[in-house]
PDB file of C-alpha atoms in Angstrom:
ATOM      1  CA  MET A  16     341.299  67.110 140.028  1.00 57.00           C
ATOM      2  CA  HIS A  17     343.581  70.517 140.378  1.00 62.00           C
ATOM      3  CA  GLU A  18     341.745  73.448 142.186  1.00 60.00           C
ATOM      4  CA  VAL A  19     342.692  76.881 141.023  1.00 57.00           C
ATOM      5  CA  THR A  20     342.345  79.285 143.338  1.00 54.00           C
ATOM      6  CA  LYS A  21     341.780  82.977 142.214  1.00 56.00           C
ATOM      7  CA  GLN A  22     343.457  85.859 144.775  1.00 55.00           C
ATOM      8  CA  GLU A  23     340.126  88.299 145.501  1.00 56.00           C
ATOM      9  CA  GLU A  24     340.996  92.052 145.758  1.00 56.00           C
ATOM     10  CA  TRP A  25     337.556  93.088 147.007  1.00 53.00           C
ATOM     11  CA  ASN A  26     339.087  92.085 150.482  1.00 50.00           C
ATOM     12  CA  THR A  27     342.532  92.980 150.438  1.00 55.00           C
ATOM     13  CA  GLN A  28     344.150  95.829 153.021  1.00 53.00           C
ATOM     14  CA  LYS A  29     344.651  99.083 150.669  1.00 60.00           C
ATOM     15  CA  PRO A  30     346.665 101.812 152.932  1.00 63.00           C
ATOM     16  CA  ASN A  31     344.547 104.399 154.312  1.00 83.00           C
ATOM     17  CA  LEU A  32     345.534 107.223 152.040  1.00 87.00           C
ATOM     18  CA  PRO A  33     345.256 111.169 152.626  1.00 91.00           C
ATOM     19  CA  PHE A  34     343.496 112.009 149.316  1.00 92.00           C
ATOM     20  CA  PHE A  35     345.514 114.612 147.551  1.00 93.00           C
ATOM     21  CA  LYS A  36     344.505 114.029 143.340  1.00 94.00           C
ATOM     22  CA  VAL A  37     345.557 117.005 141.525  1.00 95.00           C
ATOM     23  CA  ASP A  38     345.443 117.638 138.067  1.00 96.00           C
ATOM     24  CA  PRO A  39     349.297 117.860 136.822  1.00 96.00           C
ATOM     25  CA  VAL A  40     348.582 120.247 134.352  1.00 96.00           C
ATOM     26  CA  MET A  41     347.237 122.184 137.220  1.00 96.00           C
ATOM     27  CA  VAL A  42     350.570 121.399 139.562  1.00 95.00           C
ATOM     28  CA  LEU A  43     352.119 123.388 136.649  1.00 94.00           C
ATOM     29  CA  ILE A  44     350.341 126.038 136.390  1.00 96.00           C
ATOM     30  CA  PHE A  45     350.341 126.788 139.732  1.00 96.00           C
ATOM     31  CA  GLY A  46     353.940 126.330 139.802  1.00 92.00           C
ATOM     32  CA  PHE A  47     354.060 128.709 137.421  1.00 93.00           C
ATOM     33  CA  LEU A  48     352.073 131.242 139.165  1.00 95.00           C
ATOM     34  CA  THR A  49     353.588 131.115 142.332  1.00 94.00           C
ATOM     35  CA  CYS A  50     356.728 131.474 141.167  1.00 90.00           C
ATOM     36  CA  GLY A  51     357.313 127.825 142.577  1.00 87.00           C
ATOM     37  CA  LEU A  52     355.846 128.469 146.166  1.00 91.00           C
ATOM     38  CA  TYR A  53     353.348 125.894 145.077  1.00 94.00           C
ATOM     39  CA  LEU A  54     355.262 123.051 144.622  1.00 92.00           C
ATOM     40  CA  ILE A  55     356.370 123.850 148.913  1.00 92.00           C
ATOM     41  CA  TYR A  56     353.426 122.530 149.637  1.00 95.00           C
ATOM     42  CA  TRP A  57     352.866 119.946 146.658  1.00 95.00           C
ATOM     43  CA  ASN A  58     355.999 118.378 148.346  1.00 94.00           C
ATOM     44  CA  VAL A  59     354.820 117.851 151.708  1.00 94.00           C
ATOM     45  CA  LYS A  60     351.224 117.116 150.287  1.00 95.00           C
ATOM     46  CA  ALA A  61     352.827 114.075 147.930  1.00 95.00           C
ATOM     47  CA  ALA A  62     355.099 113.236 150.611  1.00 95.00           C
ATOM     48  CA  GLU A  63     352.098 112.300 152.934  1.00 95.00           C
ATOM     49  CA  VAL A  64     350.579 110.117 149.928  1.00 95.00           C
ATOM     50  CA  ILE A  65     353.871 108.664 149.302  1.00 95.00           C
ATOM     51  CA  ASN A  66     354.414 107.838 153.175  1.00 94.00           C
ATOM     52  CA  ALA A  67     351.237 106.341 153.561  1.00 94.00           C
ATOM     53  CA  ALA A  68     351.428 104.338 150.679  1.00 93.00           C
ATOM     54  CA  ASN A  69     354.548 102.770 151.677  1.00 93.00           C
ATOM     55  CA  GLU A  70     353.366 102.111 154.778  1.00 92.00           C
ATOM     56  CA  LYS A  71     356.820 103.876 156.698  1.00 93.00           C
ATOM     57  CA  GLU A  72     358.726 106.700 156.120  1.00 94.00           C
ATOM     58  CA  VAL A  73     360.042 107.754 152.896  1.00 93.00           C
ATOM     59  CA  VAL A  74     360.525 111.477 152.553  1.00 91.00           C
ATOM     60  CA  SER A  75     359.702 113.125 155.879  1.00 91.00           C
ATOM     61  CA  PRO A  76     357.431 116.312 156.133  1.00 90.00           C
ATOM     62  CA  THR A  77     360.616 118.122 157.463  1.00 90.00           C
ATOM     63  CA  ILE A  78     363.132 117.571 154.184  1.00 89.00           C
ATOM     64  CA  ALA A  79     359.946 117.950 151.743  1.00 89.00           C
ATOM     65  CA  LEU A  80     359.470 121.284 153.402  1.00 90.00           C
ATOM     66  CA  ILE A  81     363.376 122.050 153.433  1.00 89.00           C
ATOM     67  CA  THR A  82     364.150 120.819 150.040  1.00 86.00           C
ATOM     68  CA  GLY A  83     360.841 123.071 148.535  1.00 82.00           C
ATOM     69  CA  CYS A  84     362.061 126.265 150.238  1.00 82.00           C
ATOM     70  CA  CYS A  85     365.974 126.168 149.613  1.00 78.00           C
ATOM     71  CA  GLY A  86     365.955 124.877 146.232  1.00 75.00           C
ATOM     72  CA  LEU A  87     366.950 121.124 146.251  1.00 82.00           C
ATOM     73  CA  ASN A  88     364.110 120.015 144.554  1.00 84.00           C
ATOM     74  CA  LEU A  89     366.451 117.134 142.990  1.00 83.00           C
ATOM     75  CA  PHE A  90     367.300 115.821 146.290  1.00 87.00           C
ATOM     76  CA  PHE A  91     363.331 115.349 147.002  1.00 90.00           C
ATOM     77  CA  TYR A  92     362.733 113.811 143.727  1.00 91.00           C
ATOM     78  CA  TRP A  93     365.496 111.703 143.565  1.00 90.00           C
ATOM     79  CA  LEU A  94     364.199 110.273 147.131  1.00 89.00           C
ATOM     80  CA  VAL A  95     360.878 109.526 145.771  1.00 92.00           C
ATOM     81  CA  GLY A  96     362.166 108.155 142.537  1.00 92.00           C
ATOM     82  CA  ARG A  97     364.108 105.889 143.689  1.00 92.00           C
ATOM     83  CA  ASP A  98     362.171 104.780 146.960  1.00 92.00           C
ATOM     84  CA  GLY A  99     358.553 105.611 147.243  1.00 93.00           C
ATOM     85  CA  LEU A 100     356.832 104.972 143.435  1.00 94.00           C
ATOM     86  CA  PRO A 101     357.951 101.253 143.493  1.00 94.00           C
ATOM     87  CA  ARG A 102     355.594 100.789 146.141  1.00 93.00           C
ATOM     88  CA  ILE A 103     353.049 103.051 143.706  1.00 93.00           C
ATOM     89  CA  TYR A 104     353.836 100.841 141.023  1.00 93.00           C
ATOM     90  CA  GLN A 105     352.662  97.947 143.001  1.00 92.00           C
ATOM     91  CA  LEU A 106     349.484  99.550 144.294  1.00 91.00           C
ATOM     92  CA  THR A 107     348.765 100.184 140.630  1.00 91.00           C
ATOM     93  CA  GLY A 108     349.773  97.558 138.662  1.00 90.00           C
ATOM     94  CA  GLN A 109     352.223  98.764 136.787  1.00 92.00           C
ATOM     95  CA  PRO A 110     355.703  97.313 135.666  1.00 93.00           C
ATOM     96  CA  GLN A 111     357.840  98.849 137.610  1.00 91.00           C
ATOM     97  CA  LYS A 112     360.407 101.009 136.118  1.00 91.00           C
ATOM     98  CA  ASP A 113     363.525 103.037 138.163  1.00 90.00           C
ATOM     99  CA  ASP A 114     362.611 107.196 137.288  1.00 90.00           C
ATOM    100  CA  SER A 115     365.188 108.072 139.862  1.00 91.00           C
ATOM    101  CA  VAL A 116     367.716 109.578 137.381  1.00 91.00           C
ATOM    102  CA  LEU A 117     364.930 111.530 135.086  1.00 93.00           C
ATOM    103  CA  LEU A 118     363.380 112.640 138.211  1.00 92.00           C
ATOM    104  CA  LEU A 119     366.729 113.477 139.572  1.00 90.00           C
ATOM    105  CA  ILE A 120     367.980 116.063 136.605  1.00 92.00           C
ATOM    106  CA  LEU A 121     363.869 117.116 135.729  1.00 91.00           C
ATOM    107  CA  GLY A 122     364.279 118.203 139.661  1.00 89.00           C
ATOM    108  CA  PHE A 123     367.331 120.433 139.017  1.00 90.00           C
ATOM    109  CA  PHE A 124     366.022 121.872 135.663  1.00 91.00           C
ATOM    110  CA  PHE A 125     362.260 121.572 135.654  1.00 91.00           C
ATOM    111  CA  PRO A 126     361.028 120.973 139.096  1.00 91.00           C
ATOM    112  CA  MET A 127     357.413 121.766 138.091  1.00 92.00           C
ATOM    113  CA  ILE A 128     357.186 118.639 135.763  1.00 93.00           C
ATOM    114  CA  ALA A 129     358.976 116.574 137.952  1.00 94.00           C
ATOM    115  CA  ALA A 130     355.823 117.313 140.003  1.00 94.00           C
ATOM    116  CA  MET A 131     353.656 116.758 137.036  1.00 95.00           C
ATOM    117  CA  ILE A 132     355.366 113.487 136.461  1.00 95.00           C
ATOM    118  CA  VAL A 133     355.025 111.981 140.009  1.00 95.00           C
ATOM    119  CA  GLN A 134     351.631 113.905 140.349  1.00 96.00           C
ATOM    120  CA  SER A 135     350.295 111.664 137.347  1.00 95.00           C
ATOM    121  CA  GLU A 136     352.152 108.128 138.878  1.00 95.00           C
ATOM    122  CA  LEU A 137     349.605 109.490 141.936  1.00 95.00           C
ATOM    123  CA  ASN A 138     346.458 110.021 140.393  1.00 95.00           C
ATOM    124  CA  LYS A 139     346.760 106.352 139.713  1.00 93.00           C
ATOM    125  CA  LEU A 140     346.029 105.438 143.391  1.00 91.00           C
ATOM    126  CA  TYR A 141     342.475 107.132 143.338  1.00 89.00           C
ATOM    127  CA  ASN A 142     341.313 105.325 140.079  1.00 84.00           C
TER     128      ASN A 142
END
């Protein structure tokens, strides 16, 4: 007789994630109201969550801070899309996709919209 075993989800260890769940629309609004200053804070907090989910340092807090201050958001979003989000997709059970080019372009022209996309993916970790 052939026995089928099902992997139980209740006893699998999940990474210890810092809580950073923000409505993506609020990221856009706060970004506009503060003329982009909120995105500096957002970069650092998002980097903390991404690093915790990946259980390694994908984006250092220093890089997150510098890219937010100097207008180099495209580098931050490229790193997040290439190295950070695949693990988020795996943890949330979504199909793997590569958003690095999209986030790179949006990070250059519309960084607040790129932040909205990343925040919506991060929010799925807390559902």
